[in-house]
Amino acid sequence: MTTVTLNNGFTIPQIGFGVFQVPDLSQCEEAVAAALAAGYRHIDTAAAYMNESAVGKAVRKSGIPREDIFVTSKLWVQDFGYENAKKAIQTSLNQLGLDYIDMYLLHQAVGDYLGAWRALEEAYREGKIKAIGVSNFYPERLVDFCETVAIMPAVNQIEIHPFFQRDEDLAVAKEYGLALEAWGPFAEGKFDIFNHPVLAAIGEKYGKTAAQVALRWNLDRGVIVLPKSVHKDRIQANIDVFDFTLSEEDHAEIARLDMGHSEIINHYDPAVIKMLHSVKIHD
């Protein structure tokens, strides 16, 4: 497993296990347990996923030393603002049943995220969180944020896959010393990614699947990837990507797949912003 060194010196495994859209707590716990058994040491959850408790239970029951597992969670929009965020951070700690969270992110770039960030900075200084970052910040929002805050975010977790490659985001992250994380590295199954002819043909050269090529492509670019599955065979396959790298020719072929926009969610759409504000995860 390769790691990425964050801007605060903390290291993070370059492949994490995502649990988005796994709200069934028993299924989530089983999936995380299977991932840890397969060798994953990075688990990515969020308050809005409604499964922090299952993640924490699997981590605690794994028998793996706590310091060897990197756990990420995220603060939802409903809990933005300084006071709300302080309470929500403690709620996440309680739900996870952990003494600290390795990384905590602002889930969206809407609402009073600056007030919320002050609470994250405070928790970071207190040692409750080992690294803090953001998610779904587009380049212009990220630049403004980095020019404003006292503590620089360690990561920006965004949609990145062969059909939305985010070169500008990579450049901005490099300028400010952030790592990028890819949620949805399989484009949530769109574009027939698991059978895509370009990715499948590249994979044949290495004895790998199209999905493994999609992950390796992001890893080669220095991006942290967060594949998700509840199937043990796919959980294992998604981590078996460290025995090959793609050639320059492979990268050139994949570069031509970039559409330059998302087919999953458009954070520039006013209707999407209204929707994010409307989603409530608790009373």
PDB file of C-alpha atoms in Angstrom:
ATOM      1  CA  MET A   1       0.000   0.000   0.000  1.00  0.00           C
ATOM      2  CA  THR A   2       1.413   3.388  -0.975  1.00  0.00           C
ATOM      3  CA  THR A   3       0.818   6.428   1.185  1.00  0.00           C
ATOM      4  CA  VAL A   4       0.551  10.177   0.650  1.00  0.00           C
ATOM      5  CA  THR A   5       2.155  12.628   3.056  1.00  0.00           C
ATOM      6  CA  LEU A   6      -0.233  15.453   3.891  1.00  0.00           C
ATOM      7  CA  ASN A   7       0.810  19.064   4.380  1.00  0.00           C
ATOM      8  CA  ASN A   8       0.888  18.617   8.162  1.00  0.00           C
ATOM      9  CA  GLY A   9       3.277  15.640   7.911  1.00  0.00           C
ATOM     10  CA  PHE A  10       0.566  13.055   8.558  1.00  0.00           C
ATOM     11  CA  THR A  11       0.494  10.084   6.175  1.00  0.00           C
ATOM     12  CA  ILE A  12      -2.630   8.592   4.607  1.00  0.00           C
ATOM     13  CA  PRO A  13      -3.027   5.301   2.687  1.00  0.00           C
ATOM     14  CA  GLN A  14      -3.581   6.076  -0.977  1.00  0.00           C
ATOM     15  CA  ILE A  15      -6.512   3.675  -1.250  1.00  0.00           C
ATOM     16  CA  GLY A  16      -9.397   4.071   1.138  1.00  0.00           C
ATOM     17  CA  PHE A  17     -12.622   2.138   1.498  1.00  0.00           C
ATOM     18  CA  GLY A  18     -15.749   4.218   0.950  1.00  0.00           C
ATOM     19  CA  VAL A  19     -19.118   3.505   2.601  1.00  0.00           C
ATOM     20  CA  PHE A  20     -21.383   5.996   0.817  1.00  0.00           C
ATOM     21  CA  GLN A  21     -24.867   4.575   0.167  1.00  0.00           C
ATOM     22  CA  VAL A  22     -24.441   1.731   2.667  1.00  0.00           C
ATOM     23  CA  PRO A  23     -27.008   2.841   5.275  1.00  0.00           C
ATOM     24  CA  ASP A  24     -27.723  -0.696   6.561  1.00  0.00           C
ATOM     25  CA  LEU A  25     -25.542  -0.813   9.667  1.00  0.00           C
ATOM     26  CA  SER A  26     -24.983  -4.563   9.678  1.00  0.00           C
ATOM     27  CA  GLN A  27     -24.037  -4.591   6.005  1.00  0.00           C
ATOM     28  CA  CYS A  28     -21.741  -1.610   6.503  1.00  0.00           C
ATOM     29  CA  GLU A  29     -19.983  -3.207   9.461  1.00  0.00           C
ATOM     30  CA  GLU A  30     -19.493  -6.434   7.499  1.00  0.00           C
ATOM     31  CA  ALA A  31     -18.142  -4.558   4.484  1.00  0.00           C
ATOM     32  CA  VAL A  32     -15.665  -2.549   6.568  1.00  0.00           C
ATOM     33  CA  ALA A  33     -14.564  -5.724   8.356  1.00  0.00           C
ATOM     34  CA  ALA A  34     -14.008  -7.394   4.978  1.00  0.00           C
ATOM     35  CA  ALA A  35     -12.043  -4.382   3.742  1.00  0.00           C
ATOM     36  CA  LEU A  36      -9.804  -4.365   6.800  1.00  0.00           C
ATOM     37  CA  ALA A  37      -9.232  -8.113   6.408  1.00  0.00           C
ATOM     38  CA  ALA A  38      -8.294  -7.529   2.755  1.00  0.00           C
ATOM     39  CA  GLY A  39      -5.628  -5.015   3.763  1.00  0.00           C
ATOM     40  CA  TYR A  40      -7.360  -1.625   3.620  1.00  0.00           C
ATOM     41  CA  ARG A  41      -6.222   0.711   6.374  1.00  0.00           C
ATOM     42  CA  HIS A  42      -8.203   3.800   5.373  1.00  0.00           C
ATOM     43  CA  ILE A  43     -11.982   4.019   5.861  1.00  0.00           C
ATOM     44  CA  ASP A  44     -14.026   6.988   4.609  1.00  0.00           C
ATOM     45  CA  THR A  45     -17.439   7.766   6.090  1.00  0.00           C
ATOM     46  CA  ALA A  46     -19.519  10.882   6.838  1.00  0.00           C
ATOM     47  CA  ALA A  47     -22.220  12.032   9.196  1.00  0.00           C
ATOM     48  CA  ALA A  48     -24.571  12.229   6.213  1.00  0.00           C
ATOM     49  CA  TYR A  49     -23.940   8.563   5.347  1.00  0.00           C
ATOM     50  CA  MET A  50     -25.665   7.600   8.614  1.00  0.00           C
ATOM     51  CA  ASN A  51     -23.220   4.752   9.255  1.00  0.00           C
ATOM     52  CA  GLU A  52     -20.451   6.192  11.425  1.00  0.00           C
ATOM     53  CA  SER A  53     -21.431   3.823  14.248  1.00  0.00           C
ATOM     54  CA  ALA A  54     -21.007   0.749  12.038  1.00  0.00           C
ATOM     55  CA  VAL A  55     -17.608   1.957  10.829  1.00  0.00           C
ATOM     56  CA  GLY A  56     -16.450   2.555  14.380  1.00  0.00           C
ATOM     57  CA  LYS A  57     -17.667  -0.844  15.522  1.00  0.00           C
ATOM     58  CA  ALA A  58     -15.802  -2.617  12.714  1.00  0.00           C
ATOM     59  CA  VAL A  59     -12.619  -0.681  13.490  1.00  0.00           C
ATOM     60  CA  ARG A  60     -12.833  -1.460  17.202  1.00  0.00           C
ATOM     61  CA  LYS A  61     -13.571  -5.154  16.639  1.00  0.00           C
ATOM     62  CA  SER A  62     -10.874  -5.641  13.982  1.00  0.00           C
ATOM     63  CA  GLY A  63      -8.008  -6.350  16.369  1.00  0.00           C
ATOM     64  CA  ILE A  64      -5.863  -3.957  14.349  1.00  0.00           C
ATOM     65  CA  PRO A  65      -4.093  -1.261  16.397  1.00  0.00           C
ATOM     66  CA  ARG A  66      -6.084   1.964  16.240  1.00  0.00           C
ATOM     67  CA  GLU A  67      -3.064   3.950  15.054  1.00  0.00           C
ATOM     68  CA  ASP A  68      -2.801   1.691  11.990  1.00  0.00           C
ATOM     69  CA  ILE A  69      -6.280   2.589  10.680  1.00  0.00           C
ATOM     70  CA  PHE A  70      -6.974   5.981   9.106  1.00  0.00           C
ATOM     71  CA  VAL A  71     -10.614   7.014   9.643  1.00  0.00           C
ATOM     72  CA  THR A  72     -12.195   9.964   7.829  1.00  0.00           C
ATOM     73  CA  SER A  73     -15.598  11.500   8.486  1.00  0.00           C
ATOM     74  CA  LYS A  74     -17.324  14.651   7.288  1.00  0.00           C
ATOM     75  CA  LEU A  75     -19.426  17.489   8.674  1.00  0.00           C
ATOM     76  CA  TRP A  76     -22.776  17.977   6.973  1.00  0.00           C
ATOM     77  CA  VAL A  77     -24.166  21.361   5.828  1.00  0.00           C
ATOM     78  CA  GLN A  78     -26.908  21.306   8.485  1.00  0.00           C
ATOM     79  CA  ASP A  79     -24.172  21.516  11.146  1.00  0.00           C
ATOM     80  CA  PHE A  80     -22.130  24.316   9.609  1.00  0.00           C
ATOM     81  CA  GLY A  81     -21.371  27.376  11.698  1.00  0.00           C
ATOM     82  CA  TYR A  82     -18.984  27.423  14.648  1.00  0.00           C
ATOM     83  CA  GLU A  83     -21.251  26.320  17.505  1.00  0.00           C
ATOM     84  CA  ASN A  84     -23.125  23.723  15.462  1.00  0.00           C
ATOM     85  CA  ALA A  85     -19.880  22.272  14.161  1.00  0.00           C
ATOM     86  CA  LYS A  86     -18.397  21.950  17.653  1.00  0.00           C
ATOM     87  CA  LYS A  87     -21.378  19.829  18.696  1.00  0.00           C
ATOM     88  CA  ALA A  88     -21.337  17.782  15.488  1.00  0.00           C
ATOM     89  CA  ILE A  89     -17.641  16.938  15.822  1.00  0.00           C
ATOM     90  CA  GLN A  90     -18.317  15.479  19.253  1.00  0.00           C
ATOM     91  CA  THR A  91     -21.334  13.630  17.861  1.00  0.00           C
ATOM     92  CA  SER A  92     -19.145  12.041  15.189  1.00  0.00           C
ATOM     93  CA  LEU A  93     -16.597  11.021  17.825  1.00  0.00           C
ATOM     94  CA  ASN A  94     -19.400   9.492  19.895  1.00  0.00           C
ATOM     95  CA  GLN A  95     -20.948   7.702  16.915  1.00  0.00           C
ATOM     96  CA  LEU A  96     -17.593   6.280  15.880  1.00  0.00           C
ATOM     97  CA  GLY A  97     -16.698   5.384  19.453  1.00  0.00           C
ATOM     98  CA  LEU A  98     -13.147   6.610  18.879  1.00  0.00           C
ATOM     99  CA  ASP A  99     -10.880   8.900  20.888  1.00  0.00           C
ATOM    100  CA  TYR A 100      -9.894  10.832  17.779  1.00  0.00           C
ATOM    101  CA  ILE A 101     -10.718  11.073  14.072  1.00  0.00           C
ATOM    102  CA  ASP A 102      -7.805  10.901  11.670  1.00  0.00           C
ATOM    103  CA  MET A 103      -9.373  13.368   9.240  1.00  0.00           C
ATOM    104  CA  TYR A 104     -12.546  15.439   9.271  1.00  0.00           C
ATOM    105  CA  LEU A 105     -13.844  17.285   6.219  1.00  0.00           C
ATOM    106  CA  LEU A 106     -16.356  19.983   5.396  1.00  0.00           C
ATOM    107  CA  HIS A 107     -18.705  17.951   3.198  1.00  0.00           C
ATOM    108  CA  GLN A 108     -19.834  20.764   0.864  1.00  0.00           C
ATOM    109  CA  ALA A 109     -18.793  24.287  -0.116  1.00  0.00           C
ATOM    110  CA  VAL A 110     -22.078  25.927   0.882  1.00  0.00           C
ATOM    111  CA  GLY A 111     -23.458  27.683   3.949  1.00  0.00           C
ATOM    112  CA  ASP A 112     -21.343  28.965   6.818  1.00  0.00           C
ATOM    113  CA  TYR A 113     -18.371  26.760   6.077  1.00  0.00           C
ATOM    114  CA  LEU A 114     -15.932  29.383   7.385  1.00  0.00           C
ATOM    115  CA  GLY A 115     -17.575  29.325  10.802  1.00  0.00           C
ATOM    116  CA  ALA A 116     -17.517  25.535  10.724  1.00  0.00           C
ATOM    117  CA  TRP A 117     -13.847  25.579   9.761  1.00  0.00           C
ATOM    118  CA  ARG A 118     -13.008  27.521  12.928  1.00  0.00           C
ATOM    119  CA  ALA A 119     -14.462  24.621  14.921  1.00  0.00           C
ATOM    120  CA  LEU A 120     -12.425  22.123  12.896  1.00  0.00           C
ATOM    121  CA  GLU A 121      -9.273  24.169  13.471  1.00  0.00           C
ATOM    122  CA  GLU A 122     -10.010  24.189  17.203  1.00  0.00           C
ATOM    123  CA  ALA A 123     -10.581  20.418  17.324  1.00  0.00           C
ATOM    124  CA  TYR A 124      -7.373  19.926  15.327  1.00  0.00           C
ATOM    125  CA  ARG A 125      -5.380  21.976  17.815  1.00  0.00           C
ATOM    126  CA  GLU A 126      -6.932  19.969  20.657  1.00  0.00           C
ATOM    127  CA  GLY A 127      -5.940  16.656  19.042  1.00  0.00           C
ATOM    128  CA  LYS A 128      -9.496  15.425  18.508  1.00  0.00           C
ATOM    129  CA  ILE A 129      -8.805  15.448  14.759  1.00  0.00           C
ATOM    130  CA  LYS A 130      -5.402  14.682  13.234  1.00  0.00           C
ATOM    131  CA  ALA A 131      -6.011  16.408   9.888  1.00  0.00           C
ATOM    132  CA  ILE A 132      -8.737  18.663   8.502  1.00  0.00           C
ATOM    133  CA  GLY A 133      -9.880  19.251   4.955  1.00  0.00           C
ATOM    134  CA  VAL A 134     -12.696  19.970   2.556  1.00  0.00           C
ATOM    135  CA  SER A 135     -14.838  18.162   0.025  1.00  0.00           C
ATOM    136  CA  ASN A 136     -16.536  19.257  -3.197  1.00  0.00           C
ATOM    137  CA  PHE A 137     -14.734  22.610  -3.350  1.00  0.00           C
ATOM    138  CA  TYR A 138     -14.368  23.742  -6.970  1.00  0.00           C
ATOM    139  CA  PRO A 139     -11.138  25.604  -7.856  1.00  0.00           C
ATOM    140  CA  GLU A 140     -12.327  29.193  -7.387  1.00  0.00           C
ATOM    141  CA  ARG A 141     -13.971  28.340  -4.058  1.00  0.00           C
ATOM    142  CA  LEU A 142     -10.876  26.456  -2.889  1.00  0.00           C
ATOM    143  CA  VAL A 143      -8.538  29.355  -3.765  1.00  0.00           C
ATOM    144  CA  ASP A 144     -10.711  31.814  -1.835  1.00  0.00           C
ATOM    145  CA  PHE A 145     -10.876  29.411   1.103  1.00  0.00           C
ATOM    146  CA  CYS A 146      -7.111  28.820   1.218  1.00  0.00           C
ATOM    147  CA  GLU A 147      -6.482  32.559   1.066  1.00  0.00           C
ATOM    148  CA  THR A 148      -8.820  33.083   4.039  1.00  0.00           C
ATOM    149  CA  VAL A 149      -8.312  30.380   6.678  1.00  0.00           C
ATOM    150  CA  ALA A 150      -5.673  30.130   9.403  1.00  0.00           C
ATOM    151  CA  ILE A 151      -4.935  26.416   8.909  1.00  0.00           C
ATOM    152  CA  MET A 152      -4.635  25.160   5.341  1.00  0.00           C
ATOM    153  CA  PRO A 153      -6.842  22.170   4.480  1.00  0.00           C
ATOM    154  CA  ALA A 154      -4.944  18.924   4.015  1.00  0.00           C
ATOM    155  CA  VAL A 155      -7.164  17.521   1.258  1.00  0.00           C
ATOM    156  CA  ASN A 156      -9.982  18.311  -1.115  1.00  0.00           C
ATOM    157  CA  GLN A 157     -12.197  15.287  -1.773  1.00  0.00           C
ATOM    158  CA  ILE A 158     -13.899  15.630  -5.159  1.00  0.00           C
ATOM    159  CA  GLU A 159     -15.286  13.650  -8.062  1.00  0.00           C
ATOM    160  CA  ILE A 160     -12.370  12.413 -10.186  1.00  0.00           C
ATOM    161  CA  HIS A 161     -12.453   9.594 -12.724  1.00  0.00           C
ATOM    162  CA  PRO A 162     -11.368   9.100 -16.357  1.00  0.00           C
ATOM    163  CA  PHE A 163     -14.439  10.927 -17.663  1.00  0.00           C
ATOM    164  CA  PHE A 164     -14.010  13.981 -15.393  1.00  0.00           C
ATOM    165  CA  GLN A 165     -10.277  14.357 -14.882  1.00  0.00           C
ATOM    166  CA  ARG A 166     -10.067  17.714 -13.062  1.00  0.00           C
ATOM    167  CA  ASP A 167      -6.681  18.946 -14.282  1.00  0.00           C
ATOM    168  CA  GLU A 168      -7.367  22.470 -13.006  1.00  0.00           C
ATOM    169  CA  ASP A 169      -8.218  21.072  -9.579  1.00  0.00           C
ATOM    170  CA  LEU A 170      -4.945  19.148  -9.568  1.00  0.00           C
ATOM    171  CA  ALA A 171      -3.029  22.321 -10.400  1.00  0.00           C
ATOM    172  CA  VAL A 172      -4.723  24.373  -7.674  1.00  0.00           C
ATOM    173  CA  ALA A 173      -4.202  21.616  -5.107  1.00  0.00           C
ATOM    174  CA  LYS A 174      -0.521  21.451  -5.988  1.00  0.00           C
ATOM    175  CA  GLU A 175      -0.189  25.233  -5.695  1.00  0.00           C
ATOM    176  CA  TYR A 176      -1.599  25.226  -2.174  1.00  0.00           C
ATOM    177  CA  GLY A 177      -0.039  21.943  -1.039  1.00  0.00           C
ATOM    178  CA  LEU A 178      -3.255  19.940  -0.772  1.00  0.00           C
ATOM    179  CA  ALA A 179      -3.778  16.287  -1.625  1.00  0.00           C
ATOM    180  CA  LEU A 180      -6.749  15.327  -3.782  1.00  0.00           C
ATOM    181  CA  GLU A 181      -9.081  12.458  -2.942  1.00  0.00           C
ATOM    182  CA  ALA A 182     -11.384  10.895  -5.528  1.00  0.00           C
ATOM    183  CA  TRP A 183     -14.864   9.995  -4.444  1.00  0.00           C
ATOM    184  CA  GLY A 184     -16.683   8.031  -7.119  1.00  0.00           C
ATOM    185  CA  PRO A 185     -13.478   6.839  -8.857  1.00  0.00           C
ATOM    186  CA  PHE A 186     -15.733   4.513 -10.877  1.00  0.00           C
ATOM    187  CA  ALA A 187     -18.029   7.390 -11.946  1.00  0.00           C
ATOM    188  CA  GLU A 188     -20.775   5.646  -9.972  1.00  0.00           C
ATOM    189  CA  GLY A 189     -20.965   3.064 -12.751  1.00  0.00           C
ATOM    190  CA  LYS A 190     -21.722   5.550 -15.529  1.00  0.00           C
ATOM    191  CA  PHE A 191     -20.239   5.380 -19.054  1.00  0.00           C
ATOM    192  CA  ASP A 192     -20.189   1.558 -18.760  1.00  0.00           C
ATOM    193  CA  ILE A 193     -16.873   2.083 -16.967  1.00  0.00           C
ATOM    194  CA  PHE A 194     -16.508  -1.558 -15.907  1.00  0.00           C
ATOM    195  CA  ASN A 195     -16.583  -2.660 -19.540  1.00  0.00           C
ATOM    196  CA  HIS A 196     -15.303   0.458 -21.245  1.00  0.00           C
ATOM    197  CA  PRO A 197     -13.342  -0.594 -24.356  1.00  0.00           C
ATOM    198  CA  VAL A 198     -10.395   1.762 -23.805  1.00  0.00           C
ATOM    199  CA  LEU A 199      -9.956   0.835 -20.136  1.00  0.00           C
ATOM    200  CA  ALA A 200     -10.561  -2.854 -20.798  1.00  0.00           C
ATOM    201  CA  ALA A 201      -8.001  -2.940 -23.630  1.00  0.00           C
ATOM    202  CA  ILE A 202      -5.385  -1.298 -21.432  1.00  0.00           C
ATOM    203  CA  GLY A 203      -6.206  -3.736 -18.661  1.00  0.00           C
ATOM    204  CA  GLU A 204      -5.673  -6.742 -20.928  1.00  0.00           C
ATOM    205  CA  LYS A 205      -2.010  -5.778 -21.280  1.00  0.00           C
ATOM    206  CA  TYR A 206      -1.500  -6.104 -17.531  1.00  0.00           C
ATOM    207  CA  GLY A 207      -3.981  -8.843 -16.697  1.00  0.00           C
ATOM    208  CA  LYS A 208      -6.213  -6.286 -14.979  1.00  0.00           C
ATOM    209  CA  THR A 209      -9.835  -5.198 -15.221  1.00  0.00           C
ATOM    210  CA  ALA A 210     -11.142  -1.875 -16.496  1.00  0.00           C
ATOM    211  CA  ALA A 211     -11.982  -0.952 -12.892  1.00  0.00           C
ATOM    212  CA  GLN A 212      -8.429  -1.639 -11.748  1.00  0.00           C
ATOM    213  CA  VAL A 213      -7.084   0.475 -14.605  1.00  0.00           C
ATOM    214  CA  ALA A 214      -9.365   3.356 -13.551  1.00  0.00           C
ATOM    215  CA  LEU A 215      -7.967   3.168 -10.016  1.00  0.00           C
ATOM    216  CA  ARG A 216      -4.349   2.841 -11.171  1.00  0.00           C
ATOM    217  CA  TRP A 217      -4.797   5.886 -13.426  1.00  0.00           C
ATOM    218  CA  ASN A 218      -5.738   8.047 -10.422  1.00  0.00           C
ATOM    219  CA  LEU A 219      -2.994   6.546  -8.245  1.00  0.00           C
ATOM    220  CA  ASP A 220      -0.393   7.336 -10.915  1.00  0.00           C
ATOM    221  CA  ARG A 221      -1.510  10.978 -10.756  1.00  0.00           C
ATOM    222  CA  GLY A 222      -0.960  11.071  -6.978  1.00  0.00           C
ATOM    223  CA  VAL A 223      -4.683  11.053  -6.199  1.00  0.00           C
ATOM    224  CA  ILE A 224      -6.073   9.170  -3.196  1.00  0.00           C
ATOM    225  CA  VAL A 225      -8.942   6.899  -4.275  1.00  0.00           C
ATOM    226  CA  LEU A 226     -12.017   5.745  -2.363  1.00  0.00           C
ATOM    227  CA  PRO A 227     -13.621   2.775  -4.134  1.00  0.00           C
ATOM    228  CA  LYS A 228     -16.776   1.309  -2.609  1.00  0.00           C
ATOM    229  CA  SER A 229     -18.264  -2.167  -2.756  1.00  0.00           C
ATOM    230  CA  VAL A 230     -20.079  -4.536  -0.418  1.00  0.00           C
ATOM    231  CA  HIS A 231     -18.897  -7.615  -2.362  1.00  0.00           C
ATOM    232  CA  LYS A 232     -15.788  -9.343  -0.988  1.00  0.00           C
ATOM    233  CA  ASP A 233     -14.374 -10.231  -4.403  1.00  0.00           C
ATOM    234  CA  ARG A 234     -14.585  -6.624  -5.607  1.00  0.00           C
ATOM    235  CA  ILE A 235     -13.273  -5.298  -2.295  1.00  0.00           C
ATOM    236  CA  GLN A 236     -10.201  -7.486  -2.826  1.00  0.00           C
ATOM    237  CA  ALA A 237      -9.847  -6.629  -6.519  1.00  0.00           C
ATOM    238  CA  ASN A 238      -9.943  -2.904  -5.811  1.00  0.00           C
ATOM    239  CA  ILE A 239      -6.856  -3.110  -3.611  1.00  0.00           C
ATOM    240  CA  ASP A 240      -4.906  -5.365  -5.979  1.00  0.00           C
ATOM    241  CA  VAL A 241      -3.561  -2.471  -8.035  1.00  0.00           C
ATOM    242  CA  PHE A 242      -0.042  -2.048  -6.707  1.00  0.00           C
ATOM    243  CA  ASP A 243       1.680  -4.543  -8.993  1.00  0.00           C
ATOM    244  CA  PHE A 244       1.478  -2.463 -12.188  1.00  0.00           C
ATOM    245  CA  THR A 245       1.653   1.105 -13.448  1.00  0.00           C
ATOM    246  CA  LEU A 246       0.320   2.642 -16.631  1.00  0.00           C
ATOM    247  CA  SER A 247       2.575   3.781 -19.448  1.00  0.00           C
ATOM    248  CA  GLU A 248       2.635   7.275 -20.911  1.00  0.00           C
ATOM    249  CA  GLU A 249       0.740   5.890 -23.892  1.00  0.00           C
ATOM    250  CA  ASP A 250      -1.933   4.471 -21.590  1.00  0.00           C
ATOM    251  CA  HIS A 251      -2.311   7.844 -19.876  1.00  0.00           C
ATOM    252  CA  ALA A 252      -2.559   9.575 -23.246  1.00  0.00           C
ATOM    253  CA  GLU A 253      -5.383   7.261 -24.300  1.00  0.00           C
ATOM    254  CA  ILE A 254      -7.274   7.817 -21.051  1.00  0.00           C
ATOM    255  CA  ALA A 255      -6.763  11.581 -21.311  1.00  0.00           C
ATOM    256  CA  ARG A 256      -8.943  11.542 -24.414  1.00  0.00           C
ATOM    257  CA  LEU A 257     -11.898  10.232 -22.381  1.00  0.00           C
ATOM    258  CA  ASP A 258     -12.224  13.461 -20.374  1.00  0.00           C
ATOM    259  CA  MET A 259     -15.610  15.143 -20.835  1.00  0.00           C
ATOM    260  CA  GLY A 260     -14.600  18.157 -18.744  1.00  0.00           C
ATOM    261  CA  HIS A 261     -17.778  18.105 -16.654  1.00  0.00           C
ATOM    262  CA  SER A 262     -19.739  15.914 -14.273  1.00  0.00           C
ATOM    263  CA  GLU A 263     -22.631  13.677 -15.219  1.00  0.00           C
ATOM    264  CA  ILE A 264     -23.214  12.905 -11.517  1.00  0.00           C
ATOM    265  CA  ILE A 265     -23.665  16.281  -9.797  1.00  0.00           C
ATOM    266  CA  ASN A 266     -23.094  19.889 -10.871  1.00  0.00           C
ATOM    267  CA  HIS A 267     -22.131  22.054  -7.915  1.00  0.00           C
ATOM    268  CA  TYR A 268     -22.566  25.175 -10.042  1.00  0.00           C
ATOM    269  CA  ASP A 269     -26.287  24.440 -10.455  1.00  0.00           C
ATOM    270  CA  PRO A 270     -28.430  26.664  -8.181  1.00  0.00           C
ATOM    271  CA  ALA A 271     -30.922  23.805  -7.785  1.00  0.00           C
ATOM    272  CA  VAL A 272     -28.133  21.573  -6.445  1.00  0.00           C
ATOM    273  CA  ILE A 273     -27.098  24.237  -3.923  1.00  0.00           C
ATOM    274  CA  LYS A 274     -30.700  24.537  -2.714  1.00  0.00           C
ATOM    275  CA  MET A 275     -30.921  20.759  -2.439  1.00  0.00           C
ATOM    276  CA  LEU A 276     -27.744  20.561  -0.331  1.00  0.00           C
ATOM    277  CA  HIS A 277     -29.156  23.159   2.066  1.00  0.00           C
ATOM    278  CA  SER A 278     -32.437  21.255   2.312  1.00  0.00           C
ATOM    279  CA  VAL A 279     -31.020  17.866   3.272  1.00  0.00           C
ATOM    280  CA  LYS A 280     -31.408  17.296   7.020  1.00  0.00           C
ATOM    281  CA  ILE A 281     -29.717  14.351   8.701  1.00  0.00           C
ATOM    282  CA  HIS A 282     -31.148  14.963  12.168  1.00  0.00           C
ATOM    283  CA  ASP A 283     -33.906  16.957  13.889  1.00  0.00           C
TER     284      ASP A 283
END
